[in-house]
Amino acid sequence: MGGIQVWPTQLPEFKKQVLNYYLALRKLSKLLIRAFSVALGYSPNYLDRYFRQPNVLLRLLTYPPPPNAPSDLYGSAPHTDYGCITLLHQDNSGGLQILTDNNQWLDVLPREDSLILNTGHMMTIWSNGKLKATKHRVINTSNNQRYSIPLFYNCSLDTTVSPLQKCVSPENPAHFEPIHYGDFIKKILLANYTFTGLTKPI
């Protein structure tokens, strides 16, 4: 876990527990990528070449209950994830919703001892559209402080992502142009966030 980490000194075991959780989800994510590789017609380790230096991010998120808020106030606006896969643990407050093929928002109810898997844009491109990036949002109507811990497991920043050969055919030609993952993420970050005033490169 790189970058500046602010660990609370009041919780001496917090850092150890978070790092253990991070490493466990990172290991699980690698296994899931191999399962996707098989599902797309390749050997289990075929996609490993794109994850030699995976871009991995663990976030600890909280959504405070907004007082007197309308029922459709977003804790997180509708979006799809930019990378490969996201593993998410949410607490018992709920609030996560996914968009179905019928264009209806469906509650993803909390389940004990479970994780949620979202596929992102890169899996959509590799699979030539077979694997859809999961559109989702968060609406906290529980009147509780909501917590979620997503791990984003993505390919190496120098990866060029394009539809895999076995996902393309004369009947189903490539629907996506190749993209450079690092350039794609940089463009997204610059469009969505303001870095004015930073004195160090990010």
PDB file of C-alpha atoms in Angstrom:
ATOM      1  CA  MET A   1       0.000   0.000   0.000  1.00  0.00           C
ATOM      2  CA  GLY A   2       1.816   3.077  -1.268  1.00  0.00           C
ATOM      3  CA  GLY A   3       1.338   6.785  -0.794  1.00  0.00           C
ATOM      4  CA  ILE A   4       0.669   8.658   2.402  1.00  0.00           C
ATOM      5  CA  GLN A   5      -1.133   6.496   4.971  1.00  0.00           C
ATOM      6  CA  VAL A   6      -2.557   8.067   8.117  1.00  0.00           C
ATOM      7  CA  TRP A   7      -2.884   5.332  10.725  1.00  0.00           C
ATOM      8  CA  PRO A   8      -4.774   6.239  13.928  1.00  0.00           C
ATOM      9  CA  THR A   9      -2.446   5.991  16.917  1.00  0.00           C
ATOM     10  CA  GLN A  10      -5.427   5.354  19.211  1.00  0.00           C
ATOM     11  CA  LEU A  11      -5.964   1.951  17.540  1.00  0.00           C
ATOM     12  CA  PRO A  12      -2.642   0.094  17.704  1.00  0.00           C
ATOM     13  CA  GLU A  13      -4.018  -3.057  15.989  1.00  0.00           C
ATOM     14  CA  PHE A  14      -5.812  -1.165  13.217  1.00  0.00           C
ATOM     15  CA  LYS A  15      -2.894  -1.051  10.768  1.00  0.00           C
ATOM     16  CA  LYS A  16      -2.137  -4.757  11.196  1.00  0.00           C
ATOM     17  CA  GLN A  17      -5.765  -5.768  10.661  1.00  0.00           C
ATOM     18  CA  VAL A  18      -6.199  -3.564   7.584  1.00  0.00           C
ATOM     19  CA  LEU A  19      -2.974  -4.815   5.989  1.00  0.00           C
ATOM     20  CA  ASN A  20      -3.959  -8.445   6.617  1.00  0.00           C
ATOM     21  CA  TYR A  21      -7.361  -7.794   5.049  1.00  0.00           C
ATOM     22  CA  TYR A  22      -5.717  -6.062   2.075  1.00  0.00           C
ATOM     23  CA  LEU A  23      -3.361  -8.985   1.451  1.00  0.00           C
ATOM     24  CA  ALA A  24      -6.167 -11.544   1.743  1.00  0.00           C
ATOM     25  CA  LEU A  25      -8.386  -9.714  -0.769  1.00  0.00           C
ATOM     26  CA  ARG A  26      -5.461  -9.183  -3.106  1.00  0.00           C
ATOM     27  CA  LYS A  27      -4.806 -12.939  -3.101  1.00  0.00           C
ATOM     28  CA  LEU A  28      -8.497 -13.677  -3.679  1.00  0.00           C
ATOM     29  CA  SER A  29      -8.638 -11.159  -6.534  1.00  0.00           C
ATOM     30  CA  LYS A  30      -5.776 -12.912  -8.311  1.00  0.00           C
ATOM     31  CA  LEU A  31      -7.693 -16.196  -8.095  1.00  0.00           C
ATOM     32  CA  LEU A  32     -10.840 -14.536  -9.435  1.00  0.00           C
ATOM     33  CA  ILE A  33      -8.957 -13.108 -12.417  1.00  0.00           C
ATOM     34  CA  ARG A  34      -7.792 -16.647 -13.175  1.00  0.00           C
ATOM     35  CA  ALA A  35     -11.390 -17.865 -12.980  1.00  0.00           C
ATOM     36  CA  PHE A  36     -12.417 -15.155 -15.444  1.00  0.00           C
ATOM     37  CA  SER A  37      -9.558 -16.243 -17.720  1.00  0.00           C
ATOM     38  CA  VAL A  38     -10.983 -19.783 -17.833  1.00  0.00           C
ATOM     39  CA  ALA A  39     -14.510 -18.461 -18.376  1.00  0.00           C
ATOM     40  CA  LEU A  40     -13.270 -16.541 -21.423  1.00  0.00           C
ATOM     41  CA  GLY A  41     -11.730 -19.672 -22.946  1.00  0.00           C
ATOM     42  CA  TYR A  42      -8.110 -19.394 -21.820  1.00  0.00           C
ATOM     43  CA  SER A  43      -5.816 -21.173 -19.392  1.00  0.00           C
ATOM     44  CA  PRO A  44      -6.073 -20.022 -15.759  1.00  0.00           C
ATOM     45  CA  ASN A  45      -2.855 -18.002 -15.863  1.00  0.00           C
ATOM     46  CA  TYR A  46      -3.382 -16.404 -19.282  1.00  0.00           C
ATOM     47  CA  LEU A  47      -4.413 -13.005 -17.903  1.00  0.00           C
ATOM     48  CA  ASP A  48      -1.522 -13.005 -15.395  1.00  0.00           C
ATOM     49  CA  ARG A  49       0.647 -11.260 -17.999  1.00  0.00           C
ATOM     50  CA  TYR A  50      -1.482  -8.133 -17.554  1.00  0.00           C
ATOM     51  CA  PHE A  51      -1.129  -8.174 -13.755  1.00  0.00           C
ATOM     52  CA  ARG A  52       2.644  -8.394 -13.263  1.00  0.00           C
ATOM     53  CA  GLN A  53       2.467  -5.133 -11.297  1.00  0.00           C
ATOM     54  CA  PRO A  54      -1.236  -4.855 -10.500  1.00  0.00           C
ATOM     55  CA  ASN A  55      -2.685  -1.478  -9.615  1.00  0.00           C
ATOM     56  CA  VAL A  56      -4.440  -2.214  -6.312  1.00  0.00           C
ATOM     57  CA  LEU A  57      -6.306   0.186  -4.044  1.00  0.00           C
ATOM     58  CA  LEU A  58      -8.108  -0.477  -0.757  1.00  0.00           C
ATOM     59  CA  ARG A  59     -10.460   2.248   0.457  1.00  0.00           C
ATOM     60  CA  LEU A  60     -12.136   2.621   3.839  1.00  0.00           C
ATOM     61  CA  LEU A  61     -15.343   4.530   3.157  1.00  0.00           C
ATOM     62  CA  THR A  62     -18.043   5.953   5.371  1.00  0.00           C
ATOM     63  CA  TYR A  63     -21.378   7.500   4.477  1.00  0.00           C
ATOM     64  CA  PRO A  64     -22.899   9.559   7.320  1.00  0.00           C
ATOM     65  CA  PRO A  65     -26.701   9.647   7.447  1.00  0.00           C
ATOM     66  CA  PRO A  66     -27.729  13.036   6.018  1.00  0.00           C
ATOM     67  CA  PRO A  67     -30.356  14.731   8.206  1.00  0.00           C
ATOM     68  CA  ASN A  68     -33.710  15.337   6.515  1.00  0.00           C
ATOM     69  CA  ALA A  69     -32.303  14.221   3.183  1.00  0.00           C
ATOM     70  CA  PRO A  70     -34.483  13.246   0.215  1.00  0.00           C
ATOM     71  CA  SER A  71     -34.704   9.514  -0.421  1.00  0.00           C
ATOM     72  CA  ASP A  72     -32.759   9.802  -3.678  1.00  0.00           C
ATOM     73  CA  LEU A  73     -29.765  11.710  -2.282  1.00  0.00           C
ATOM     74  CA  TYR A  74     -26.634   9.855  -3.396  1.00  0.00           C
ATOM     75  CA  GLY A  75     -23.877   8.774  -1.079  1.00  0.00           C
ATOM     76  CA  SER A  76     -22.195   7.759  -4.311  1.00  0.00           C
ATOM     77  CA  ALA A  77     -23.697   8.748  -7.657  1.00  0.00           C
ATOM     78  CA  PRO A  78     -24.434   6.102 -10.323  1.00  0.00           C
ATOM     79  CA  HIS A  79     -21.207   4.910 -11.926  1.00  0.00           C
ATOM     80  CA  THR A  80     -19.249   1.921 -13.160  1.00  0.00           C
ATOM     81  CA  ASP A  81     -15.740   1.101 -11.977  1.00  0.00           C
ATOM     82  CA  TYR A  82     -12.902   2.003 -14.330  1.00  0.00           C
ATOM     83  CA  GLY A  83     -10.634  -0.979 -13.805  1.00  0.00           C
ATOM     84  CA  CYS A  84     -10.944  -4.767 -13.695  1.00  0.00           C
ATOM     85  CA  ILE A  85     -12.702  -6.041 -10.575  1.00  0.00           C
ATOM     86  CA  THR A  86     -13.804  -4.648  -7.227  1.00  0.00           C
ATOM     87  CA  LEU A  87     -14.335  -6.712  -4.089  1.00  0.00           C
ATOM     88  CA  LEU A  88     -16.558  -4.987  -1.575  1.00  0.00           C
ATOM     89  CA  HIS A  89     -17.546  -5.607   2.014  1.00  0.00           C
ATOM     90  CA  GLN A  90     -20.491  -3.552   3.228  1.00  0.00           C
ATOM     91  CA  ASP A  91     -21.922  -3.357   6.730  1.00  0.00           C
ATOM     92  CA  ASN A  92     -25.521  -4.111   7.726  1.00  0.00           C
ATOM     93  CA  SER A  93     -26.794  -0.648   6.778  1.00  0.00           C
ATOM     94  CA  GLY A  94     -27.293  -1.557   3.118  1.00  0.00           C
ATOM     95  CA  GLY A  95     -27.671   1.240   0.598  1.00  0.00           C
ATOM     96  CA  LEU A  96     -25.803  -0.298  -2.335  1.00  0.00           C
ATOM     97  CA  GLN A  97     -27.905  -0.661  -5.484  1.00  0.00           C
ATOM     98  CA  ILE A  98     -27.137  -2.066  -8.936  1.00  0.00           C
ATOM     99  CA  LEU A  99     -28.862  -1.254 -12.222  1.00  0.00           C
ATOM    100  CA  THR A 100     -30.556  -4.258 -13.827  1.00  0.00           C
ATOM    101  CA  ASP A 101     -30.985  -4.958 -17.542  1.00  0.00           C
ATOM    102  CA  ASN A 102     -34.552  -3.674 -17.119  1.00  0.00           C
ATOM    103  CA  ASN A 103     -33.165  -0.301 -16.034  1.00  0.00           C
ATOM    104  CA  GLN A 104     -34.384  -0.777 -12.468  1.00  0.00           C
ATOM    105  CA  TRP A 105     -32.334  -0.155  -9.337  1.00  0.00           C
ATOM    106  CA  LEU A 106     -32.013  -3.317  -7.241  1.00  0.00           C
ATOM    107  CA  ASP A 107     -30.948  -3.312  -3.583  1.00  0.00           C
ATOM    108  CA  VAL A 108     -27.870  -5.404  -2.832  1.00  0.00           C
ATOM    109  CA  LEU A 109     -28.834  -6.628   0.610  1.00  0.00           C
ATOM    110  CA  PRO A 110     -26.058  -7.204   3.147  1.00  0.00           C
ATOM    111  CA  ARG A 111     -25.225 -10.863   3.774  1.00  0.00           C
ATOM    112  CA  GLU A 112     -23.063 -12.086   6.619  1.00  0.00           C
ATOM    113  CA  ASP A 113     -19.617 -13.446   5.718  1.00  0.00           C
ATOM    114  CA  SER A 114     -19.925 -12.421   2.076  1.00  0.00           C
ATOM    115  CA  LEU A 115     -18.249 -10.147  -0.433  1.00  0.00           C
ATOM    116  CA  ILE A 116     -19.677  -8.333  -3.443  1.00  0.00           C
ATOM    117  CA  LEU A 117     -17.875  -8.574  -6.781  1.00  0.00           C
ATOM    118  CA  ASN A 118     -18.234  -5.814  -9.357  1.00  0.00           C
ATOM    119  CA  THR A 119     -16.720  -6.065 -12.825  1.00  0.00           C
ATOM    120  CA  GLY A 120     -15.252  -2.920 -14.365  1.00  0.00           C
ATOM    121  CA  HIS A 121     -14.527  -1.402 -17.778  1.00  0.00           C
ATOM    122  CA  MET A 122     -11.384  -3.427 -18.482  1.00  0.00           C
ATOM    123  CA  MET A 123     -13.216  -6.741 -18.090  1.00  0.00           C
ATOM    124  CA  THR A 124     -15.875  -5.446 -20.476  1.00  0.00           C
ATOM    125  CA  ILE A 125     -13.226  -4.642 -23.085  1.00  0.00           C
ATOM    126  CA  TRP A 126     -11.306  -7.909 -22.698  1.00  0.00           C
ATOM    127  CA  SER A 127     -14.528  -9.924 -22.976  1.00  0.00           C
ATOM    128  CA  ASN A 128     -15.752  -7.795 -25.907  1.00  0.00           C
ATOM    129  CA  GLY A 129     -18.904  -6.941 -23.998  1.00  0.00           C
ATOM    130  CA  LYS A 130     -19.714 -10.355 -22.512  1.00  0.00           C
ATOM    131  CA  LEU A 131     -18.864  -9.151 -19.010  1.00  0.00           C
ATOM    132  CA  LYS A 132     -20.687  -5.925 -18.267  1.00  0.00           C
ATOM    133  CA  ALA A 133     -19.279  -3.270 -15.978  1.00  0.00           C
ATOM    134  CA  THR A 134     -21.679  -3.193 -13.033  1.00  0.00           C
ATOM    135  CA  LYS A 135     -23.467   0.150 -12.788  1.00  0.00           C
ATOM    136  CA  HIS A 136     -24.109   0.916  -9.128  1.00  0.00           C
ATOM    137  CA  ARG A 137     -24.872   3.682  -6.656  1.00  0.00           C
ATOM    138  CA  VAL A 138     -25.172   4.217  -2.898  1.00  0.00           C
ATOM    139  CA  ILE A 139     -28.191   5.741  -1.171  1.00  0.00           C
ATOM    140  CA  ASN A 140     -27.964   5.740   2.627  1.00  0.00           C
ATOM    141  CA  THR A 141     -31.499   5.756   3.995  1.00  0.00           C
ATOM    142  CA  SER A 142     -30.772   3.670   7.093  1.00  0.00           C
ATOM    143  CA  ASN A 143     -30.236   6.592   9.479  1.00  0.00           C
ATOM    144  CA  ASN A 144     -26.995   4.843  10.433  1.00  0.00           C
ATOM    145  CA  GLN A 145     -23.390   5.621   9.664  1.00  0.00           C
ATOM    146  CA  ARG A 146     -22.637   3.329   6.699  1.00  0.00           C
ATOM    147  CA  TYR A 147     -19.234   1.715   6.186  1.00  0.00           C
ATOM    148  CA  SER A 148     -17.856  -0.140   3.182  1.00  0.00           C
ATOM    149  CA  ILE A 149     -14.391  -1.425   2.321  1.00  0.00           C
ATOM    150  CA  PRO A 150     -13.797  -1.860  -1.429  1.00  0.00           C
ATOM    151  CA  LEU A 151     -10.622  -3.285  -2.911  1.00  0.00           C
ATOM    152  CA  PHE A 152     -10.003  -2.309  -6.532  1.00  0.00           C
ATOM    153  CA  TYR A 153      -7.832  -4.890  -8.300  1.00  0.00           C
ATOM    154  CA  ASN A 154      -6.624  -3.638 -11.661  1.00  0.00           C
ATOM    155  CA  CYS A 155      -4.107  -4.526 -14.339  1.00  0.00           C
ATOM    156  CA  SER A 156      -0.630  -3.022 -14.576  1.00  0.00           C
ATOM    157  CA  LEU A 157      -0.607   0.632 -15.576  1.00  0.00           C
ATOM    158  CA  ASP A 158       1.409  -0.118 -18.739  1.00  0.00           C
ATOM    159  CA  THR A 159      -1.204  -2.591 -20.049  1.00  0.00           C
ATOM    160  CA  THR A 160      -2.825  -2.071 -23.431  1.00  0.00           C
ATOM    161  CA  VAL A 161      -6.345  -3.461 -23.105  1.00  0.00           C
ATOM    162  CA  SER A 162      -8.252  -4.701 -26.169  1.00  0.00           C
ATOM    163  CA  PRO A 163     -10.806  -7.450 -26.871  1.00  0.00           C
ATOM    164  CA  LEU A 164      -9.246 -10.886 -26.433  1.00  0.00           C
ATOM    165  CA  GLN A 165      -8.904 -12.978 -29.580  1.00  0.00           C
ATOM    166  CA  LYS A 166     -11.240 -15.734 -28.353  1.00  0.00           C
ATOM    167  CA  CYS A 167     -13.943 -13.151 -27.630  1.00  0.00           C
ATOM    168  CA  VAL A 168     -13.932 -11.892 -31.222  1.00  0.00           C
ATOM    169  CA  SER A 169     -15.397 -13.623 -34.271  1.00  0.00           C
ATOM    170  CA  PRO A 170     -16.816 -12.711 -37.692  1.00  0.00           C
ATOM    171  CA  GLU A 171     -20.263 -12.801 -36.095  1.00  0.00           C
ATOM    172  CA  ASN A 172     -19.083 -10.763 -33.106  1.00  0.00           C
ATOM    173  CA  PRO A 173     -16.346  -8.351 -34.230  1.00  0.00           C
ATOM    174  CA  ALA A 174     -14.391  -6.230 -31.774  1.00  0.00           C
ATOM    175  CA  HIS A 175     -16.610  -3.562 -30.231  1.00  0.00           C
ATOM    176  CA  PHE A 176     -13.820  -1.649 -28.485  1.00  0.00           C
ATOM    177  CA  GLU A 177     -10.635   0.095 -29.571  1.00  0.00           C
ATOM    178  CA  PRO A 178      -7.413  -0.727 -27.678  1.00  0.00           C
ATOM    179  CA  ILE A 179      -6.703   1.621 -24.772  1.00  0.00           C
ATOM    180  CA  HIS A 180      -3.648   2.179 -22.594  1.00  0.00           C
ATOM    181  CA  TYR A 181      -4.813   1.578 -19.036  1.00  0.00           C
ATOM    182  CA  GLY A 182      -2.454   4.056 -17.353  1.00  0.00           C
ATOM    183  CA  ASP A 183      -3.383   6.856 -19.744  1.00  0.00           C
ATOM    184  CA  PHE A 184      -7.065   6.008 -19.331  1.00  0.00           C
ATOM    185  CA  ILE A 185      -6.904   6.204 -15.526  1.00  0.00           C
ATOM    186  CA  LYS A 186      -4.911   9.443 -15.620  1.00  0.00           C
ATOM    187  CA  LYS A 187      -7.529  11.018 -17.880  1.00  0.00           C
ATOM    188  CA  ILE A 188     -10.342   9.886 -15.558  1.00  0.00           C
ATOM    189  CA  LEU A 189      -8.599  11.221 -12.448  1.00  0.00           C
ATOM    190  CA  LEU A 190      -7.866  14.595 -14.010  1.00  0.00           C
ATOM    191  CA  ALA A 191     -11.494  14.872 -15.130  1.00  0.00           C
ATOM    192  CA  ASN A 192     -12.963  13.910 -11.748  1.00  0.00           C
ATOM    193  CA  TYR A 193     -10.594  15.412  -9.190  1.00  0.00           C
ATOM    194  CA  THR A 194      -8.807  18.687  -8.571  1.00  0.00           C
ATOM    195  CA  PHE A 195      -5.108  18.515  -7.717  1.00  0.00           C
ATOM    196  CA  THR A 196      -4.468  22.265  -7.567  1.00  0.00           C
ATOM    197  CA  GLY A 197      -1.986  23.188  -4.871  1.00  0.00           C
ATOM    198  CA  LEU A 198      -0.259  19.825  -4.573  1.00  0.00           C
ATOM    199  CA  THR A 199       3.486  20.314  -4.223  1.00  0.00           C
ATOM    200  CA  LYS A 200       4.445  16.681  -4.815  1.00  0.00           C
ATOM    201  CA  PRO A 201       3.693  14.524  -7.863  1.00  0.00           C
ATOM    202  CA  ILE A 202       0.921  12.012  -7.359  1.00  0.00           C
TER     203      ILE A 202
END
